[in-house]
Short mmCIF file of C-alpha atoms in Angstrom, two decimals:
data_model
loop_
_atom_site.label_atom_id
_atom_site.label_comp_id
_atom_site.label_asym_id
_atom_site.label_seq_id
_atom_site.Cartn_x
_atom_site.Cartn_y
_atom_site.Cartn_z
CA UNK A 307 73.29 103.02 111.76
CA UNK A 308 71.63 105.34 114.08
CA UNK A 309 68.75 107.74 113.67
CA UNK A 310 68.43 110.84 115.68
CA UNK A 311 64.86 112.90 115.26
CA UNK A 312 63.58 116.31 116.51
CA UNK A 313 60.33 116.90 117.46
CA UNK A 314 59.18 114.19 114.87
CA UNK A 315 60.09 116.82 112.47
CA UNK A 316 63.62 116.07 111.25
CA UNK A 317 65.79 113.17 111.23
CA UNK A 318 68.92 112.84 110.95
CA UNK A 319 70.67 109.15 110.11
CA UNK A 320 73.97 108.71 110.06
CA UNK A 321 75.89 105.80 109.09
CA UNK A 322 79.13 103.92 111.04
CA UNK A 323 81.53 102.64 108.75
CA UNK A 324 82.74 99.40 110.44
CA UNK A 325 84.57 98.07 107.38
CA UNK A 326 86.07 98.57 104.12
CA UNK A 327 86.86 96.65 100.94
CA UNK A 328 89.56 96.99 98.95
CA UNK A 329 90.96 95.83 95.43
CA UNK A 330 95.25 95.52 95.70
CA UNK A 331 96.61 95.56 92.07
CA UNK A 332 99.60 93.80 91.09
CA UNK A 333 101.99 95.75 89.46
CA UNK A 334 104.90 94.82 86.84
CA UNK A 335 108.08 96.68 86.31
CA UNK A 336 108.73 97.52 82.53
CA UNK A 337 111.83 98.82 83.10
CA UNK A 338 114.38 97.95 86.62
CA UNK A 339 117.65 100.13 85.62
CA UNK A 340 120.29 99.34 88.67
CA UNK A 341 122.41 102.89 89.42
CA UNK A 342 124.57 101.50 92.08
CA UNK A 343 124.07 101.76 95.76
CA UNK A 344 124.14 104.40 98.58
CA UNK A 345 123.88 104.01 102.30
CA UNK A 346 123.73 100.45 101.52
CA UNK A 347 120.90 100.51 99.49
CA UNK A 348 120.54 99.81 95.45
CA UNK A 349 119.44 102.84 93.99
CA UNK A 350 116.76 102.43 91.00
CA UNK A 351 114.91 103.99 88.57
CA UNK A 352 112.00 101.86 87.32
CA UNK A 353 109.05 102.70 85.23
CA UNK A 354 106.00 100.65 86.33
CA UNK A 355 102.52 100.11 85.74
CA UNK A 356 99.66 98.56 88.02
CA UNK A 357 97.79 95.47 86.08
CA UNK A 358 94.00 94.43 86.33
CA UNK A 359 95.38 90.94 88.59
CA UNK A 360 94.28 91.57 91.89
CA UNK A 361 93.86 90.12 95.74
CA UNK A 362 90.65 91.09 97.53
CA UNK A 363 91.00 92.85 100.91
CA UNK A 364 89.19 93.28 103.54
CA UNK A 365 89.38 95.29 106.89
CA UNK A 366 86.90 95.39 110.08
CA UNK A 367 87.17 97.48 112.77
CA UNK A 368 87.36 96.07 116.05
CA UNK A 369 86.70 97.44 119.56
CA UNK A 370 90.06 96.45 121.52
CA UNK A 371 93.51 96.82 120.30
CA UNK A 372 94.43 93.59 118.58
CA UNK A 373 95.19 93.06 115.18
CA UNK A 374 94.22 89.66 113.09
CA UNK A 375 95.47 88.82 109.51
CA UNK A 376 93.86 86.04 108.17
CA UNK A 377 94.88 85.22 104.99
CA UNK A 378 93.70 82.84 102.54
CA UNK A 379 94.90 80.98 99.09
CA UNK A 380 98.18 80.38 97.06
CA UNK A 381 99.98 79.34 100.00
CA UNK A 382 99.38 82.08 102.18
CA UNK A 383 98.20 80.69 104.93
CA UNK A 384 101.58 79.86 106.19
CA UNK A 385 103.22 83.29 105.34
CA UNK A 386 104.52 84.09 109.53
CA UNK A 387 103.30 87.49 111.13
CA UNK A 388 106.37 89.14 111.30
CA UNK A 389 106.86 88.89 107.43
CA UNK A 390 103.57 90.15 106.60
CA UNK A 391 103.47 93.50 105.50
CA UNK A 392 99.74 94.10 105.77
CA UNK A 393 100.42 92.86 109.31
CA UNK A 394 103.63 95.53 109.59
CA UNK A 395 100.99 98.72 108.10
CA UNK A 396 98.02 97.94 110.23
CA UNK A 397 100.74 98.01 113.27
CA UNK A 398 102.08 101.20 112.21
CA UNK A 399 98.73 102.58 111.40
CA UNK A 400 97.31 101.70 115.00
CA UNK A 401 100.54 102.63 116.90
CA UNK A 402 100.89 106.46 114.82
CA UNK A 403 97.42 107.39 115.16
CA UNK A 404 96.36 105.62 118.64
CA UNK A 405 93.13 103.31 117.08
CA UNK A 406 91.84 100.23 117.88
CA UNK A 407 92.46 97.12 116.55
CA UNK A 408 91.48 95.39 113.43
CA UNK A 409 90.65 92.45 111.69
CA UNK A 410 92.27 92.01 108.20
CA UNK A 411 90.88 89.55 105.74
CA UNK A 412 92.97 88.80 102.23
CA UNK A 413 92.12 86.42 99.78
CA UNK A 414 95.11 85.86 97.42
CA UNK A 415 95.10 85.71 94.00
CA UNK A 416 98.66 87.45 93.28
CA UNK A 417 101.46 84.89 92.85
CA UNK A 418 103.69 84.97 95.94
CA UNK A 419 107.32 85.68 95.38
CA UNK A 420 106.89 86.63 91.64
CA UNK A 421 107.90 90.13 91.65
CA UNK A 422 104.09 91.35 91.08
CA UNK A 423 103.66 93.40 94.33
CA UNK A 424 101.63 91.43 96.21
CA UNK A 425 102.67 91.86 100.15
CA UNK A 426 103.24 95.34 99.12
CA UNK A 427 99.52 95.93 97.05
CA UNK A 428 98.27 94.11 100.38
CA UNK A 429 99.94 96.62 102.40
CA UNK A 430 99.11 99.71 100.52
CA UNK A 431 95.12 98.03 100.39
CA UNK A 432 95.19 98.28 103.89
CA UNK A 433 96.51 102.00 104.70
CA UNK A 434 93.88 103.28 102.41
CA UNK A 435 91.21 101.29 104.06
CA UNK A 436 92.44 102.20 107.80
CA UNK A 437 91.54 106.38 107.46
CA UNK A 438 88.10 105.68 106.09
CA UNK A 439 87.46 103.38 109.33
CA UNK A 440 89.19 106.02 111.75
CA UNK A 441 88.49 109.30 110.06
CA UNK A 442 92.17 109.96 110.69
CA UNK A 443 95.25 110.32 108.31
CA UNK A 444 96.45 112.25 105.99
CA UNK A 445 98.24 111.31 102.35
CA UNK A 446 101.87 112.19 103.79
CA UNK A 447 101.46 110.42 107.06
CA UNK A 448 99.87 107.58 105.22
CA UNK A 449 103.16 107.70 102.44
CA UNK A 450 105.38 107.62 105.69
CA UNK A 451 104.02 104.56 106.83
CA UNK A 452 103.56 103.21 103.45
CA UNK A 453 107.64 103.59 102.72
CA UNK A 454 108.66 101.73 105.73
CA UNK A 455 106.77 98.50 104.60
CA UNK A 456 107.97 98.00 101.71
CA UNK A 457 109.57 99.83 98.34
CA UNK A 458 106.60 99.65 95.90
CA UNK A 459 103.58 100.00 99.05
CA UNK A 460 103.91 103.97 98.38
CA UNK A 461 103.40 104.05 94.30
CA UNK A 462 100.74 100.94 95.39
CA UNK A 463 98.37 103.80 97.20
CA UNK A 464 98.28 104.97 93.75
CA UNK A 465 99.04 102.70 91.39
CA UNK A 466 99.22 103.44 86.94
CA UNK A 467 101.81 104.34 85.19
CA UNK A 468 104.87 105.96 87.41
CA UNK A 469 108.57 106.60 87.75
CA UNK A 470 110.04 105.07 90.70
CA UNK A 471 113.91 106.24 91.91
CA UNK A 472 115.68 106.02 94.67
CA UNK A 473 115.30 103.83 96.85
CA UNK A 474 112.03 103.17 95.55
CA UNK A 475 110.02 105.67 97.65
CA UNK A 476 110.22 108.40 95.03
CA UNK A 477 107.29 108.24 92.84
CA UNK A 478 106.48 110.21 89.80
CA UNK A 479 102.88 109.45 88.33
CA UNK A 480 102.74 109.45 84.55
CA UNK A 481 99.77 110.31 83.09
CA UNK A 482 98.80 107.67 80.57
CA UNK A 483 95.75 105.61 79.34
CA UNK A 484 97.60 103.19 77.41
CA UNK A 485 96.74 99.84 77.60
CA UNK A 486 98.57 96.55 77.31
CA UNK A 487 97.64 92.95 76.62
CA UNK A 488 100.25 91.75 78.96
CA UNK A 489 100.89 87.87 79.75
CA UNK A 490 102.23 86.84 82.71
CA UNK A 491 103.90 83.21 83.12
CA UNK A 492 105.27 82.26 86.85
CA UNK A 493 107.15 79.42 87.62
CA UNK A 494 106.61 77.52 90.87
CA UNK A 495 109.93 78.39 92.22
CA UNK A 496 110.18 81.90 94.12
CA UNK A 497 112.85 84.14 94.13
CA UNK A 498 114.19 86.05 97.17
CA UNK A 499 114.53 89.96 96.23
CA UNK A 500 117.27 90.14 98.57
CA UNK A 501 119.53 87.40 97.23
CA UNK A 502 118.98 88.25 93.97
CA UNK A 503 120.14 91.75 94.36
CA UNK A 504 122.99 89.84 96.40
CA UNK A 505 123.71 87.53 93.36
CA UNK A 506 123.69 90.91 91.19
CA UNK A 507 126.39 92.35 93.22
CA UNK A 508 128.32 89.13 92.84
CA UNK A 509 128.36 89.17 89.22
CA UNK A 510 129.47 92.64 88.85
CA UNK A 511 127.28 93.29 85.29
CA UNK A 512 126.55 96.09 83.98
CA UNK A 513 123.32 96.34 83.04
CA UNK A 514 121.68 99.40 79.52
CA UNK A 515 119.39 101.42 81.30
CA UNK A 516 116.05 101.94 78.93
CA UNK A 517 113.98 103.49 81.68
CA UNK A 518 114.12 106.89 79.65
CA UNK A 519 113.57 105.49 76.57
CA UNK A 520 110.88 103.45 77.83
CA UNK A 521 109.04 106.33 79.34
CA UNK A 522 109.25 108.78 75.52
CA UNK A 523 107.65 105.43 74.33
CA UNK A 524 104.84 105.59 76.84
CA UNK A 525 104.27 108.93 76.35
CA UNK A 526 103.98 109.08 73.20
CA UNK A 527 101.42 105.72 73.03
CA UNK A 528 103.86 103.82 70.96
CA UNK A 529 103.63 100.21 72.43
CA UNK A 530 105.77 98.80 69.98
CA UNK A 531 108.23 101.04 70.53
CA UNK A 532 107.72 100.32 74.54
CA UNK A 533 108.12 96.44 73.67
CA UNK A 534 110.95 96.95 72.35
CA UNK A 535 112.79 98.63 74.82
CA UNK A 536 111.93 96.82 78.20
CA UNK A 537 114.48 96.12 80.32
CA UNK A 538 115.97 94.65 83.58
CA UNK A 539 118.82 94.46 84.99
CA UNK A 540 118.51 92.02 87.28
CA UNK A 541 117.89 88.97 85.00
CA UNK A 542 121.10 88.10 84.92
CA UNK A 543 121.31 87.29 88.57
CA UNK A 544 117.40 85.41 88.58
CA UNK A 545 118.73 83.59 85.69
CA UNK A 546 121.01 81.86 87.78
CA UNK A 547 118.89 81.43 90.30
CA UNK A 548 116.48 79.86 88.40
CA UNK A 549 116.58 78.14 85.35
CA UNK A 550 112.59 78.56 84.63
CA UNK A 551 113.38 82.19 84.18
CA UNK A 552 115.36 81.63 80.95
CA UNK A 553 112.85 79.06 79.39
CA UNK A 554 110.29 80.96 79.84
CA UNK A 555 111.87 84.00 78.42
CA UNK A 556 113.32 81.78 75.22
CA UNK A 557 109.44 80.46 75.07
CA UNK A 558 107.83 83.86 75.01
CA UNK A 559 110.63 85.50 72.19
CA UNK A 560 109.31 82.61 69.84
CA UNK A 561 106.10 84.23 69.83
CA UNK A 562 107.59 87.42 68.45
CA UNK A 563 105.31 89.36 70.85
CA UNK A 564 106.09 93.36 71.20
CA UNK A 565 108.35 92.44 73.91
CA UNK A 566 109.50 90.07 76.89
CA UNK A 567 110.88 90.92 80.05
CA UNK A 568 111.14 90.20 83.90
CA UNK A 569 108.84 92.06 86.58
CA UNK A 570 110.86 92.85 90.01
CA UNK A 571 113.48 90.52 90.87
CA UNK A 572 111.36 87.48 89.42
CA UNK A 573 109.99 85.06 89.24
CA UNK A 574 107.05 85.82 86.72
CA UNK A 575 107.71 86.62 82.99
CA UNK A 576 105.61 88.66 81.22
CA UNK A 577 105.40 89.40 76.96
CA UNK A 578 103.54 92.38 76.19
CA UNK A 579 101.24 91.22 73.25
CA UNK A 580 99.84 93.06 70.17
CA UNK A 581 96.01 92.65 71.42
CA UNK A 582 93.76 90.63 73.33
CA UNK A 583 93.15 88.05 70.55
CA UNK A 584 96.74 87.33 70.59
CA UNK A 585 97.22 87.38 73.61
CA UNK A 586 95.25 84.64 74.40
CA UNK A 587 96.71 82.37 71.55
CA UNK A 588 99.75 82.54 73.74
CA UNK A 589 98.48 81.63 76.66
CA UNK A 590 96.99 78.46 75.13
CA UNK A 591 100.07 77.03 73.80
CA UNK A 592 102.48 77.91 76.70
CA UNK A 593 103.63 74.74 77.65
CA UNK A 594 105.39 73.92 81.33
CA UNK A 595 104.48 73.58 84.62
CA UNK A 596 103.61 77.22 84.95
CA UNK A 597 101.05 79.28 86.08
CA UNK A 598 99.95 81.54 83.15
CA UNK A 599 97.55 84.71 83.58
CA UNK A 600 96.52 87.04 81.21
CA UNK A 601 95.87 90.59 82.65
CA UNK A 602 95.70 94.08 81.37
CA UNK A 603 97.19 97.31 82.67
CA UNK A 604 95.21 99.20 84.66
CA UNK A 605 94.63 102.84 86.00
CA UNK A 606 92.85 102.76 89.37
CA UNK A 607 90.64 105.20 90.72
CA UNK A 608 92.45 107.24 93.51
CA UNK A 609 91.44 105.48 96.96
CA UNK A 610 90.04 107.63 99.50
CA UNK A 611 91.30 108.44 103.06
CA UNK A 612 88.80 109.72 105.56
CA UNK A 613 89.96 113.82 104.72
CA UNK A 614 91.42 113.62 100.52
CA UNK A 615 91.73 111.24 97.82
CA UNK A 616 95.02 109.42 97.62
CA UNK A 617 96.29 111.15 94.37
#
């Protein structure tokens, strides 16, 4: 902070902002419809929602050009540079807008490898933290960068309800306050997205798309409806890459909860439950050697960039 005064009559103070803190929300896919692929690449069209499971970030501004990640829990520690997609953002940031360096700080508390959005909700933490240090960057550019590192880091800079096609870097935000008791179980084994959608391929299924009937659900704040019409089609393929998967679906359907289904390309398992109380009954009779979490979908505020909100 520095204070400037005239004449001992007016002062001005104003205030350096040398680092940020920011909340990255998991997300979970309630519907993953497969349409084929172009270019290469699977085409999608997913309904998600951002959940109230979160990692902590931090980012500090630092006077020279380097770049630090230091990350910390679940793991993480070990996770190499070049597959860190916090890492890959801050790079991109520094190198599109010519900044300085920083020093990036993450505390995990997302299950790695689980299909919840993790790398990417660190990612998209990060690009809305940079513009507030730097006073530089507007929603587009920030999108840009945000679709390179990773399919969900651009709907992560928003998070809530959405529509995501394409490739995944098409996002359509649904307005919607609903609110789900959700239940996530994860297994200890991870699965890779791109061998799963590599097993898909292999087993040539055809998967019932629900993402539209999913989305008349949401809109018009049936959840039981919206339980009952989750989808993904690539369970097949994480089924046989992990038998977890399937006993932990089987486990949750005994429940009768408003629905089961599988977030990304696994690991985690989620049931959408008919409230909190129940919710929590569940949770203390899963058995296994899982790692259960009870969470709630969530709306963030939009994060601000040093010109707009992220919207």
């Amino acid at each position: 902070m520095k204070i400037y005064c005239s004449a001992g009559v007016f002062c001005a103070i104003i205030f350096f902002v040398n680092e940020i803190r920011k909340k990255a929300y998991a997300k979970v896919n309630l519907t993953l419809d497969v349409l084929g692929t172009e270019s290469g690449y699977h085409m999608i069209d997913s309904l998600v929602t951002t959940i109230d499971l979160c990692d902590g970030v931090r980012v500090k501004k630092r006077r020279d050009e380097l770049i630090n990640v230091h990350m910390r829990g679940l793991g993480s520690e070990w996770i190499p540079r070049e597959d860190n997609n916090a890492c890959t953002a801050a790079e991109m940031f520094r190198n599109r807008f010519d900044t300085g360096g920083m020093d990036i700080f993450i505390d995990k508390n997302i299950p790695i490898g689980a299909g919840l959005g993790g790398s990417s909700a660190d990612a998209a933490a990060v690009l809305s933290a940079l513009p507030i240090l730097y006073e530089t960057g507007e929603f587009g550019e920030i999108k840009e960068i945000a679709d390179v590192c990773g399919s969900d880091t651009g709907y992560l800079l928003t998070g809530g309800y959405a529509e995501i096609t394409g490739r995944g870097d098409t996002v359509r935000v649904i307005d919607s306050d609903m609110r789900l008791d959700i239940l996530l179980v994860v297994p200890k084994g991870r699965i890779i997205t791109a061998k799963c959608y590599e097993t898909y391929d292999g087993l040539n299924v055809r998967s019932h798309h629900t993402t539209a009937e999913t989305l008349d659900a949401l809109k018009r704040g049936d959840a039981a409806a919206l339980g009952r019409s989750l989808s993904n089609g690539l369970v097949p393929a994480a089924v046989t890459m992990s038998k977890d998967i399937a006993d932990i679906y089987n486990e949750l359907l005994s429940f009768s909860p408003l629905g089961v289904n599988m977030t990304g390309s696994g690991s985690c398992v989620y049931a959408i439950c008919e409230n909190d109380m129940f919710c929590r009954y569940m949770k203390s009779r899963i058995r296994g050697p899982y790692s259960v979490i009870q969470a709630k979908t969530l709306r963030p505020k939009p994060m601000k960039t040093g010109t707009e909100d992220l919207r």
